[in-house]
Amino acid sequence: MQPNVFLLCYKSRMRAILSCLFLLLCCSPKTILADANPSWTSPIAPFQIADNLYYVGSEDLASYLVVTSKGNILINANLASLPPQIRASVEKLGFHWSDTRILLNSQAHYDHVGGAAEVVRETHAKNMVMDGDVSVMETGARTDFLSPSPNIVAYGPVPVDRVLHDGDTVSLGDVTLTAHKTAGHTRGCTTWTMRSHLPGEPVGTMRNIVIVGGVGFWSEYHFVATPNHPVSYPGIAQDFEHTFSELRALPCDVFLGAHGGYFDMLTKLKRYSQAGPRVFIDPAGYKEFVADAQETFTKALSKQEAAVIH
């Protein structure tokens, strides 16, 4: 290899290395995770779950369209880059994006509400948010209890039109959803429930549908105060305990969630062409999911309590 060719190759490699280093320095871990996790952004064909409920999200970031006689409700705007993908799914189903009247969410983290500002701007939908997450959405995550943190990615602030509280209902046309405050993951994390008929089932058969908001946490969550670190927010451990109690009490036929991975969506879709929406009837899977999540939390809480004692 001639010296000048070697030099060009060397400079090219260095530029690539420096570009990678720049990315690592300037991007948060979650931003990199979003780029590295294709299931968050990979499109998937929209599909029907119930007579008035459709999936319009990506392979893992769930977004739901609730169709009513007076317009539609969208649950979760997902990443800031995803509203065009959600809109395409809505329109592929034959519905109008401009008919979106209400925007709801599962939790105020960027992967579920990052695109909320664009959805509201394009559709003029009313943004309704659970009380614990209101300031987080209105400040674009700056008031998140973990902020500042590389795990909390900022997004465009979104004004809140209606503040929701535990047990509130959201009604539009002939549809009513109930908001259950299942806090801990965020202070206003919300699990949505509704009743609906599934295509192919006997007329008059109504199913209990549960869309779990989130039950996870990571190492930054502090459930027990230590000399070096207070709890993440006052009452966080009690919130998680209430959340699991609430989830266990909910009647569930159709198990859904803020992430497709919660309810093993991709696996169930393999049977969709033969069985239809009934593949999402999974009360046993729902109970197992809640029990596993509670066990994970209980172990983490016990570990933190033991660390304080010692």
PDB file of N, CA, C and O in Angstrom, residues 162-231:
ATOM      1  N   ARG A 162     -56.512  18.374  30.599  1.00  0.00           N
ATOM      2  CA  ARG A 162     -57.310  17.823  31.703  1.00  0.00           C
ATOM      3  C   ARG A 162     -56.404  16.997  32.605  1.00  0.00           C
ATOM      4  O   ARG A 162     -55.679  16.123  32.128  1.00  0.00           O
ATOM      5  N   VAL A 163     -56.458  17.298  33.900  1.00  0.00           N
ATOM      6  CA  VAL A 163     -55.692  16.537  34.883  1.00  0.00           C
ATOM      7  C   VAL A 163     -56.564  15.380  35.368  1.00  0.00           C
ATOM      8  O   VAL A 163     -57.680  15.583  35.851  1.00  0.00           O
ATOM      9  N   LEU A 164     -56.040  14.158  35.228  1.00  0.00           N
ATOM     10  CA  LEU A 164     -56.773  12.975  35.643  1.00  0.00           C
ATOM     11  C   LEU A 164     -56.358  12.541  37.042  1.00  0.00           C
ATOM     12  O   LEU A 164     -55.242  12.828  37.490  1.00  0.00           O
ATOM     13  N   HIS A 165     -57.260  11.841  37.705  1.00  0.00           N
ATOM     14  CA  HIS A 165     -56.989  11.281  39.027  1.00  0.00           C
ATOM     15  C   HIS A 165     -57.399   9.816  39.016  1.00  0.00           C
ATOM     16  O   HIS A 165     -58.149   9.357  38.154  1.00  0.00           O
ATOM     17  N   ASP A 166     -56.875   9.091  39.982  1.00  0.00           N
ATOM     18  CA  ASP A 166     -57.134   7.659  40.041  1.00  0.00           C
ATOM     19  C   ASP A 166     -58.633   7.362  40.006  1.00  0.00           C
ATOM     20  O   ASP A 166     -59.407   7.913  40.789  1.00  0.00           O
ATOM     21  N   GLY A 167     -59.026   6.519  39.055  1.00  0.00           N
ATOM     22  CA  GLY A 167     -60.440   6.137  38.940  1.00  0.00           C
ATOM     23  C   GLY A 167     -61.257   7.018  38.028  1.00  0.00           C
ATOM     24  O   GLY A 167     -62.435   6.710  37.768  1.00  0.00           O
ATOM     25  N   ASP A 168     -60.676   8.105  37.518  1.00  0.00           N
ATOM     26  CA  ASP A 168     -61.405   8.959  36.580  1.00  0.00           C
ATOM     27  C   ASP A 168     -61.720   8.197  35.304  1.00  0.00           C
ATOM     28  O   ASP A 168     -61.005   7.273  34.910  1.00  0.00           O
ATOM     29  N   THR A 169     -62.788   8.627  34.654  1.00  0.00           N
ATOM     30  CA  THR A 169     -63.139   8.044  33.364  1.00  0.00           C
ATOM     31  C   THR A 169     -62.966   9.075  32.265  1.00  0.00           C
ATOM     32  O   THR A 169     -63.104  10.283  32.492  1.00  0.00           O
ATOM     33  N   VAL A 170     -62.659   8.584  31.079  1.00  0.00           N
ATOM     34  CA  VAL A 170     -62.568   9.414  29.881  1.00  0.00           C
ATOM     35  C   VAL A 170     -63.580   8.864  28.894  1.00  0.00           C
ATOM     36  O   VAL A 170     -63.484   7.704  28.471  1.00  0.00           O
ATOM     37  N   SER A 171     -64.543   9.695  28.545  1.00  0.00           N
ATOM     38  CA  SER A 171     -65.614   9.249  27.653  1.00  0.00           C
ATOM     39  C   SER A 171     -65.637  10.074  26.383  1.00  0.00           C
ATOM     40  O   SER A 171     -65.412  11.288  26.405  1.00  0.00           O
ATOM     41  N   LEU A 172     -65.905   9.411  25.288  1.00  0.00           N
ATOM     42  CA  LEU A 172     -66.076  10.072  24.000  1.00  0.00           C
ATOM     43  C   LEU A 172     -67.035   9.218  23.200  1.00  0.00           C
ATOM     44  O   LEU A 172     -66.817   8.010  23.030  1.00  0.00           O
ATOM     45  N   GLY A 173     -68.106   9.850  22.698  1.00  0.00           N
ATOM     46  CA  GLY A 173     -69.085   9.086  21.951  1.00  0.00           C
ATOM     47  C   GLY A 173     -69.641   7.958  22.797  1.00  0.00           C
ATOM     48  O   GLY A 173     -70.116   8.160  23.916  1.00  0.00           O
ATOM     49  N   ASP A 174     -69.521   6.746  22.267  1.00  0.00           N
ATOM     50  CA  ASP A 174     -70.089   5.580  22.941  1.00  0.00           C
ATOM     51  C   ASP A 174     -69.052   4.750  23.699  1.00  0.00           C
ATOM     52  O   ASP A 174     -69.301   3.593  24.037  1.00  0.00           O
ATOM     53  N   VAL A 175     -67.886   5.330  23.985  1.00  0.00           N
ATOM     54  CA  VAL A 175     -66.801   4.590  24.625  1.00  0.00           C
ATOM     55  C   VAL A 175     -66.364   5.282  25.913  1.00  0.00           C
ATOM     56  O   VAL A 175     -66.260   6.507  25.968  1.00  0.00           O
ATOM     57  N   THR A 176     -66.092   4.483  26.938  1.00  0.00           N
ATOM     58  CA  THR A 176     -65.568   4.993  28.202  1.00  0.00           C
ATOM     59  C   THR A 176     -64.353   4.181  28.619  1.00  0.00           C
ATOM     60  O   THR A 176     -64.392   2.941  28.625  1.00  0.00           O
ATOM     61  N   LEU A 177     -63.269   4.878  28.948  1.00  0.00           N
ATOM     62  CA  LEU A 177     -62.072   4.247  29.498  1.00  0.00           C
ATOM     63  C   LEU A 177     -61.908   4.705  30.942  1.00  0.00           C
ATOM     64  O   LEU A 177     -62.278   5.827  31.285  1.00  0.00           O
ATOM     65  N   THR A 178     -61.324   3.840  31.759  1.00  0.00           N
ATOM     66  CA  THR A 178     -61.065   4.187  33.153  1.00  0.00           C
ATOM     67  C   THR A 178     -59.564   4.273  33.381  1.00  0.00           C
ATOM     68  O   THR A 178     -58.808   3.393  32.946  1.00  0.00           O
ATOM     69  N   ALA A 179     -59.145   5.356  34.047  1.00  0.00           N
ATOM     70  CA  ALA A 179     -57.729   5.581  34.338  1.00  0.00           C
ATOM     71  C   ALA A 179     -57.407   5.080  35.743  1.00  0.00           C
ATOM     72  O   ALA A 179     -57.996   5.543  36.722  1.00  0.00           O
ATOM     73  N   HIS A 180     -56.474   4.136  35.836  1.00  0.00           N
ATOM     74  CA  HIS A 180     -56.029   3.611  37.125  1.00  0.00           C
ATOM     75  C   HIS A 180     -54.613   4.113  37.379  1.00  0.00           C
ATOM     76  O   HIS A 180     -53.706   3.836  36.588  1.00  0.00           O
ATOM     77  N   LYS A 181     -54.437   4.837  38.465  1.00  0.00           N
ATOM     78  CA  LYS A 181     -53.101   5.350  38.787  1.00  0.00           C
ATOM     79  C   LYS A 181     -52.255   4.211  39.338  1.00  0.00           C
ATOM     80  O   LYS A 181     -52.475   3.735  40.452  1.00  0.00           O
ATOM     81  N   THR A 182     -51.297   3.769  38.535  1.00  0.00           N
ATOM     82  CA  THR A 182     -50.414   2.668  38.935  1.00  0.00           C
ATOM     83  C   THR A 182     -48.995   3.217  38.991  1.00  0.00           C
ATOM     84  O   THR A 182     -48.142   2.890  38.176  1.00  0.00           O
ATOM     85  N   ALA A 183     -48.779   4.082  39.971  1.00  0.00           N
ATOM     86  CA  ALA A 183     -47.544   4.867  40.067  1.00  0.00           C
ATOM     87  C   ALA A 183     -46.368   4.048  40.571  1.00  0.00           C
ATOM     88  O   ALA A 183     -46.513   2.959  41.125  1.00  0.00           O
ATOM     89  N   GLY A 184     -45.197   4.634  40.393  1.00  0.00           N
ATOM     90  CA  GLY A 184     -43.944   4.029  40.814  1.00  0.00           C
ATOM     91  C   GLY A 184     -42.935   4.153  39.698  1.00  0.00           C
ATOM     92  O   GLY A 184     -41.897   4.791  39.854  1.00  0.00           O
ATOM     93  N   HIS A 185     -43.259   3.566  38.563  1.00  0.00           N
ATOM     94  CA  HIS A 185     -42.384   3.718  37.390  1.00  0.00           C
ATOM     95  C   HIS A 185     -42.279   5.195  37.037  1.00  0.00           C
ATOM     96  O   HIS A 185     -41.193   5.718  36.774  1.00  0.00           O
ATOM     97  N   THR A 186     -43.419   5.868  36.973  1.00  0.00           N
ATOM     98  CA  THR A 186     -43.482   7.330  37.024  1.00  0.00           C
ATOM     99  C   THR A 186     -44.529   7.664  38.075  1.00  0.00           C
ATOM    100  O   THR A 186     -45.321   6.811  38.472  1.00  0.00           O
ATOM    101  N   ARG A 187     -44.552   8.917  38.498  1.00  0.00           N
ATOM    102  CA  ARG A 187     -45.486   9.283  39.570  1.00  0.00           C
ATOM    103  C   ARG A 187     -46.934   9.257  39.100  1.00  0.00           C
ATOM    104  O   ARG A 187     -47.852   9.210  39.931  1.00  0.00           O
ATOM    105  N   GLY A 188     -47.133   9.304  37.791  1.00  0.00           N
ATOM    106  CA  GLY A 188     -48.502   9.277  37.270  1.00  0.00           C
ATOM    107  C   GLY A 188     -48.731   8.150  36.291  1.00  0.00           C
ATOM    108  O   GLY A 188     -49.637   8.226  35.449  1.00  0.00           O
ATOM    109  N   CYS A 189     -47.923   7.118  36.379  1.00  0.00           N
ATOM    110  CA  CYS A 189     -48.069   5.978  35.478  1.00  0.00           C
ATOM    111  C   CYS A 189     -49.526   5.499  35.500  1.00  0.00           C
ATOM    112  O   CYS A 189     -50.138   5.398  36.565  1.00  0.00           O
ATOM    113  N   THR A 190     -50.079   5.227  34.330  1.00  0.00           N
ATOM    114  CA  THR A 190     -51.516   4.974  34.214  1.00  0.00           C
ATOM    115  C   THR A 190     -51.800   3.666  33.484  1.00  0.00           C
ATOM    116  O   THR A 190     -51.265   3.419  32.400  1.00  0.00           O
ATOM    117  N   THR A 191     -52.636   2.843  34.085  1.00  0.00           N
ATOM    118  CA  THR A 191     -53.151   1.646  33.435  1.00  0.00           C
ATOM    119  C   THR A 191     -54.581   1.926  33.002  1.00  0.00           C
ATOM    120  O   THR A 191     -55.395   2.401  33.803  1.00  0.00           O
ATOM    121  N   TRP A 192     -54.865   1.655  31.752  1.00  0.00           N
ATOM    122  CA  TRP A 192     -56.185   1.947  31.189  1.00  0.00           C
ATOM    123  C   TRP A 192     -57.021   0.672  31.068  1.00  0.00           C
ATOM    124  O   TRP A 192     -56.496  -0.381  30.705  1.00  0.00           O
ATOM    125  N   THR A 193     -58.296   0.779  31.398  1.00  0.00           N
ATOM    126  CA  THR A 193     -59.203  -0.345  31.210  1.00  0.00           C
ATOM    127  C   THR A 193     -60.434   0.100  30.430  1.00  0.00           C
ATOM    128  O   THR A 193     -60.835   1.270  30.476  1.00  0.00           O
ATOM    129  N   MET A 194     -61.015  -0.838  29.718  1.00  0.00           N
ATOM    130  CA  MET A 194     -62.255  -0.607  28.995  1.00  0.00           C
ATOM    131  C   MET A 194     -62.925  -1.955  28.755  1.00  0.00           C
ATOM    132  O   MET A 194     -62.292  -3.000  28.928  1.00  0.00           O
ATOM    133  N   ARG A 195     -64.173  -1.911  28.380  1.00  0.00           N
ATOM    134  CA  ARG A 195     -64.895  -3.128  28.017  1.00  0.00           C
ATOM    135  C   ARG A 195     -65.317  -3.029  26.564  1.00  0.00           C
ATOM    136  O   ARG A 195     -65.754  -1.966  26.106  1.00  0.00           O
ATOM    137  N   SER A 196     -65.174  -4.134  25.846  1.00  0.00           N
ATOM    138  CA  SER A 196     -65.536  -4.110  24.433  1.00  0.00           C
ATOM    139  C   SER A 196     -65.812  -5.523  23.939  1.00  0.00           C
ATOM    140  O   SER A 196     -65.423  -6.517  24.580  1.00  0.00           O
ATOM    141  N   HIS A 197     -66.429  -5.592  22.788  1.00  0.00           N
ATOM    142  CA  HIS A 197     -66.721  -6.864  22.118  1.00  0.00           C
ATOM    143  C   HIS A 197     -65.608  -7.164  21.126  1.00  0.00           C
ATOM    144  O   HIS A 197     -65.106  -6.261  20.450  1.00  0.00           O
ATOM    145  N   LEU A 198     -65.205  -8.426  21.056  1.00  0.00           N
ATOM    146  CA  LEU A 198     -64.175  -8.843  20.107  1.00  0.00           C
ATOM    147  C   LEU A 198     -64.810  -9.438  18.857  1.00  0.00           C
ATOM    148  O   LEU A 198     -65.772 -10.222  18.968  1.00  0.00           O
ATOM    149  N   PRO A 199     -64.303  -9.068  17.682  1.00  0.00           N
ATOM    150  CA  PRO A 199     -64.833  -9.641  16.442  1.00  0.00           C
ATOM    151  C   PRO A 199     -64.801 -11.164  16.484  1.00  0.00           C
ATOM    152  O   PRO A 199     -63.825 -11.768  16.933  1.00  0.00           O
ATOM    153  N   GLY A 200     -65.887 -11.784  16.034  1.00  0.00           N
ATOM    154  CA  GLY A 200     -65.944 -13.241  15.990  1.00  0.00           C
ATOM    155  C   GLY A 200     -66.567 -13.874  17.207  1.00  0.00           C
ATOM    156  O   GLY A 200     -66.897 -15.069  17.188  1.00  0.00           O
ATOM    157  N   GLU A 201     -66.723 -13.107  18.288  1.00  0.00           N
ATOM    158  CA  GLU A 201     -67.348 -13.661  19.482  1.00  0.00           C
ATOM    159  C   GLU A 201     -68.856 -13.444  19.433  1.00  0.00           C
ATOM    160  O   GLU A 201     -69.351 -12.582  18.693  1.00  0.00           O
ATOM    161  N   PRO A 202     -69.607 -14.207  20.217  1.00  0.00           N
ATOM    162  CA  PRO A 202     -71.070 -14.058  20.213  1.00  0.00           C
ATOM    163  C   PRO A 202     -71.503 -12.620  20.506  1.00  0.00           C
ATOM    164  O   PRO A 202     -70.875 -11.933  21.322  1.00  0.00           O
ATOM    165  N   VAL A 203     -72.535 -12.198  19.856  1.00  0.00           N
ATOM    166  CA  VAL A 203     -73.060 -10.848  20.076  1.00  0.00           C
ATOM    167  C   VAL A 203     -73.418 -10.677  21.553  1.00  0.00           C
ATOM    168  O   VAL A 203     -74.025 -11.561  22.167  1.00  0.00           O
ATOM    169  N   GLY A 204     -73.005  -9.561  22.110  1.00  0.00           N
ATOM    170  CA  GLY A 204     -73.299  -9.283  23.511  1.00  0.00           C
ATOM    171  C   GLY A 204     -72.211  -9.710  24.471  1.00  0.00           C
ATOM    172  O   GLY A 204     -72.245  -9.348  25.652  1.00  0.00           O
ATOM    173  N   THR A 205     -71.223 -10.480  23.974  1.00  0.00           N
ATOM    174  CA  THR A 205     -70.105 -10.871  24.833  1.00  0.00           C
ATOM    175  C   THR A 205     -69.140  -9.705  24.967  1.00  0.00           C
ATOM    176  O   THR A 205     -68.581  -9.234  23.986  1.00  0.00           O
ATOM    177  N   MET A 206     -68.956  -9.246  26.191  1.00  0.00           N
ATOM    178  CA  MET A 206     -68.059  -8.118  26.434  1.00  0.00           C
ATOM    179  C   MET A 206     -66.836  -8.593  27.201  1.00  0.00           C
ATOM    180  O   MET A 206     -66.939  -9.409  28.121  1.00  0.00           O
ATOM    181  N   ARG A 207     -65.680  -8.080  26.808  1.00  0.00           N
ATOM    182  CA  ARG A 207     -64.420  -8.475  27.425  1.00  0.00           C
ATOM    183  C   ARG A 207     -63.811  -7.315  28.216  1.00  0.00           C
ATOM    184  O   ARG A 207     -63.917  -6.152  27.819  1.00  0.00           O
ATOM    185  N   ASN A 208     -63.158  -7.659  29.337  1.00  0.00           N
ATOM    186  CA  ASN A 208     -62.417  -6.674  30.121  1.00  0.00           C
ATOM    187  C   ASN A 208     -61.017  -6.531  29.533  1.00  0.00           C
ATOM    188  O   ASN A 208     -60.253  -7.499  29.478  1.00  0.00           O
ATOM    189  N   ILE A 209     -60.692  -5.329  29.085  1.00  0.00           N
ATOM    190  CA  ILE A 209     -59.411  -5.046  28.438  1.00  0.00           C
ATOM    191  C   ILE A 209     -58.548  -4.215  29.381  1.00  0.00           C
ATOM    192  O   ILE A 209     -58.999  -3.199  29.915  1.00  0.00           O
ATOM    193  N   VAL A 210     -57.307  -4.660  29.589  1.00  0.00           N
ATOM    194  CA  VAL A 210     -56.374  -3.949  30.471  1.00  0.00           C
ATOM    195  C   VAL A 210     -55.128  -3.586  29.674  1.00  0.00           C
ATOM    196  O   VAL A 210     -54.504  -4.448  29.052  1.00  0.00           O
ATOM    197  N   ILE A 211     -54.757  -2.300  29.701  1.00  0.00           N
ATOM    198  CA  ILE A 211     -53.533  -1.806  29.060  1.00  0.00           C
ATOM    199  C   ILE A 211     -52.594  -1.351  30.173  1.00  0.00           C
ATOM    200  O   ILE A 211     -52.723  -0.245  30.702  1.00  0.00           O
ATOM    201  N   VAL A 212     -51.654  -2.213  30.543  1.00  0.00           N
ATOM    202  CA  VAL A 212     -50.757  -1.928  31.673  1.00  0.00           C
ATOM    203  C   VAL A 212     -49.812  -0.780  31.332  1.00  0.00           C
ATOM    204  O   VAL A 212     -49.179  -0.776  30.272  1.00  0.00           O
ATOM    205  N   GLY A 213     -49.693   0.182  32.267  1.00  0.00           N
ATOM    206  CA  GLY A 213     -48.864   1.357  32.017  1.00  0.00           C
ATOM    207  C   GLY A 213     -47.379   1.123  32.185  1.00  0.00           C
ATOM    208  O   GLY A 213     -46.569   1.631  31.418  1.00  0.00           O
ATOM    209  N   GLY A 214     -46.983   0.348  33.186  1.00  0.00           N
ATOM    210  CA  GLY A 214     -45.560   0.108  33.438  1.00  0.00           C
ATOM    211  C   GLY A 214     -45.329  -0.258  34.890  1.00  0.00           C
ATOM    212  O   GLY A 214     -45.960   0.305  35.782  1.00  0.00           O
ATOM    213  N   VAL A 215     -44.440  -1.204  35.124  1.00  0.00           N
ATOM    214  CA  VAL A 215     -44.171  -1.659  36.486  1.00  0.00           C
ATOM    215  C   VAL A 215     -42.674  -1.789  36.766  1.00  0.00           C
ATOM    216  O   VAL A 215     -42.271  -2.258  37.827  1.00  0.00           O
ATOM    217  N   GLY A 216     -41.847  -1.376  35.819  1.00  0.00           N
ATOM    218  CA  GLY A 216     -40.416  -1.586  35.941  1.00  0.00           C
ATOM    219  C   GLY A 216     -39.685  -0.466  36.655  1.00  0.00           C
ATOM    220  O   GLY A 216     -40.242   0.585  36.993  1.00  0.00           O
ATOM    221  N   PHE A 217     -38.407  -0.693  36.880  1.00  0.00           N
ATOM    222  CA  PHE A 217     -37.524   0.299  37.503  1.00  0.00           C
ATOM    223  C   PHE A 217     -36.102  -0.120  37.182  1.00  0.00           C
ATOM    224  O   PHE A 217     -35.845  -1.222  36.692  1.00  0.00           O
ATOM    225  N   TRP A 218     -35.156   0.791  37.431  1.00  0.00           N
ATOM    226  CA  TRP A 218     -33.752   0.439  37.249  1.00  0.00           C
ATOM    227  C   TRP A 218     -32.961   0.892  38.465  1.00  0.00           C
ATOM    228  O   TRP A 218     -33.539   1.323  39.468  1.00  0.00           O
ATOM    229  N   SER A 219     -31.652   0.769  38.395  1.00  0.00           N
ATOM    230  CA  SER A 219     -30.823   0.943  39.594  1.00  0.00           C
ATOM    231  C   SER A 219     -30.924   2.330  40.210  1.00  0.00           C
ATOM    232  O   SER A 219     -30.622   2.499  41.397  1.00  0.00           O
ATOM    233  N   GLU A 220     -31.342   3.329  39.468  1.00  0.00           N
ATOM    234  CA  GLU A 220     -31.456   4.685  40.018  1.00  0.00           C
ATOM    235  C   GLU A 220     -32.644   4.848  40.957  1.00  0.00           C
ATOM    236  O   GLU A 220     -32.741   5.841  41.675  1.00  0.00           O
ATOM    237  N   TYR A 221     -33.569   3.912  40.933  1.00  0.00           N
ATOM    238  CA  TYR A 221     -34.741   4.011  41.794  1.00  0.00           C
ATOM    239  C   TYR A 221     -34.344   3.649  43.229  1.00  0.00           C
ATOM    240  O   TYR A 221     -33.839   2.561  43.497  1.00  0.00           O
ATOM    241  N   HIS A 222     -34.609   4.585  44.144  1.00  0.00           N
ATOM    242  CA  HIS A 222     -34.291   4.355  45.555  1.00  0.00           C
ATOM    243  C   HIS A 222     -35.597   4.264  46.338  1.00  0.00           C
ATOM    244  O   HIS A 222     -36.337   5.244  46.450  1.00  0.00           O
ATOM    245  N   PHE A 223     -35.870   3.088  46.861  1.00  0.00           N
ATOM    246  CA  PHE A 223     -37.091   2.852  47.634  1.00  0.00           C
ATOM    247  C   PHE A 223     -36.879   3.099  49.122  1.00  0.00           C
ATOM    248  O   PHE A 223     -37.839   3.280  49.870  1.00  0.00           O
ATOM    249  N   VAL A 224     -35.613   3.071  49.536  1.00  0.00           N
ATOM    250  CA  VAL A 224     -35.256   3.229  50.954  1.00  0.00           C
ATOM    251  C   VAL A 224     -34.214   4.337  51.078  1.00  0.00           C
ATOM    252  O   VAL A 224     -33.240   4.369  50.322  1.00  0.00           O
ATOM    253  N   ALA A 225     -34.426   5.239  52.025  1.00  0.00           N
ATOM    254  CA  ALA A 225     -33.473   6.338  52.224  1.00  0.00           C
ATOM    255  C   ALA A 225     -32.183   5.820  52.861  1.00  0.00           C
ATOM    256  O   ALA A 225     -32.202   4.941  53.727  1.00  0.00           O
ATOM    257  N   THR A 226     -31.066   6.365  52.403  1.00  0.00           N
ATOM    258  CA  THR A 226     -29.755   6.061  52.980  1.00  0.00           C
ATOM    259  C   THR A 226     -29.079   7.375  53.360  1.00  0.00           C
ATOM    260  O   THR A 226     -29.530   8.449  52.952  1.00  0.00           O
ATOM    261  N   PRO A 227     -27.994   7.304  54.121  1.00  0.00           N
ATOM    262  CA  PRO A 227     -27.290   8.551  54.474  1.00  0.00           C
ATOM    263  C   PRO A 227     -26.814   9.323  53.247  1.00  0.00           C
ATOM    264  O   PRO A 227     -26.660  10.549  53.311  1.00  0.00           O
ATOM    265  N   ASN A 228     -26.582   8.619  52.157  1.00  0.00           N
ATOM    266  CA  ASN A 228     -26.052   9.277  50.958  1.00  0.00           C
ATOM    267  C   ASN A 228     -27.113   9.588  49.906  1.00  0.00           C
ATOM    268  O   ASN A 228     -26.828  10.304  48.954  1.00  0.00           O
ATOM    269  N   HIS A 229     -28.302   9.043  50.080  1.00  0.00           N
ATOM    270  CA  HIS A 229     -29.307   9.248  49.043  1.00  0.00           C
ATOM    271  C   HIS A 229     -30.705   9.112  49.619  1.00  0.00           C
ATOM    272  O   HIS A 229     -31.014   8.112  50.264  1.00  0.00           O
ATOM    273  N   PRO A 230     -31.579  10.121  49.397  1.00  0.00           N
ATOM    274  CA  PRO A 230     -32.973  10.005  49.842  1.00  0.00           C
ATOM    275  C   PRO A 230     -33.741   9.060  48.914  1.00  0.00           C
ATOM    276  O   PRO A 230     -33.219   8.620  47.887  1.00  0.00           O
ATOM    277  N   VAL A 231     -34.963   8.762  49.267  1.00  0.00           N
ATOM    278  CA  VAL A 231     -35.801   7.978  48.363  1.00  0.00           C
ATOM    279  C   VAL A 231     -36.015   8.787  47.080  1.00  0.00           C
ATOM    280  O   VAL A 231     -35.920  10.015  47.083  1.00  0.00           O
TER     281      VAL A 231
END
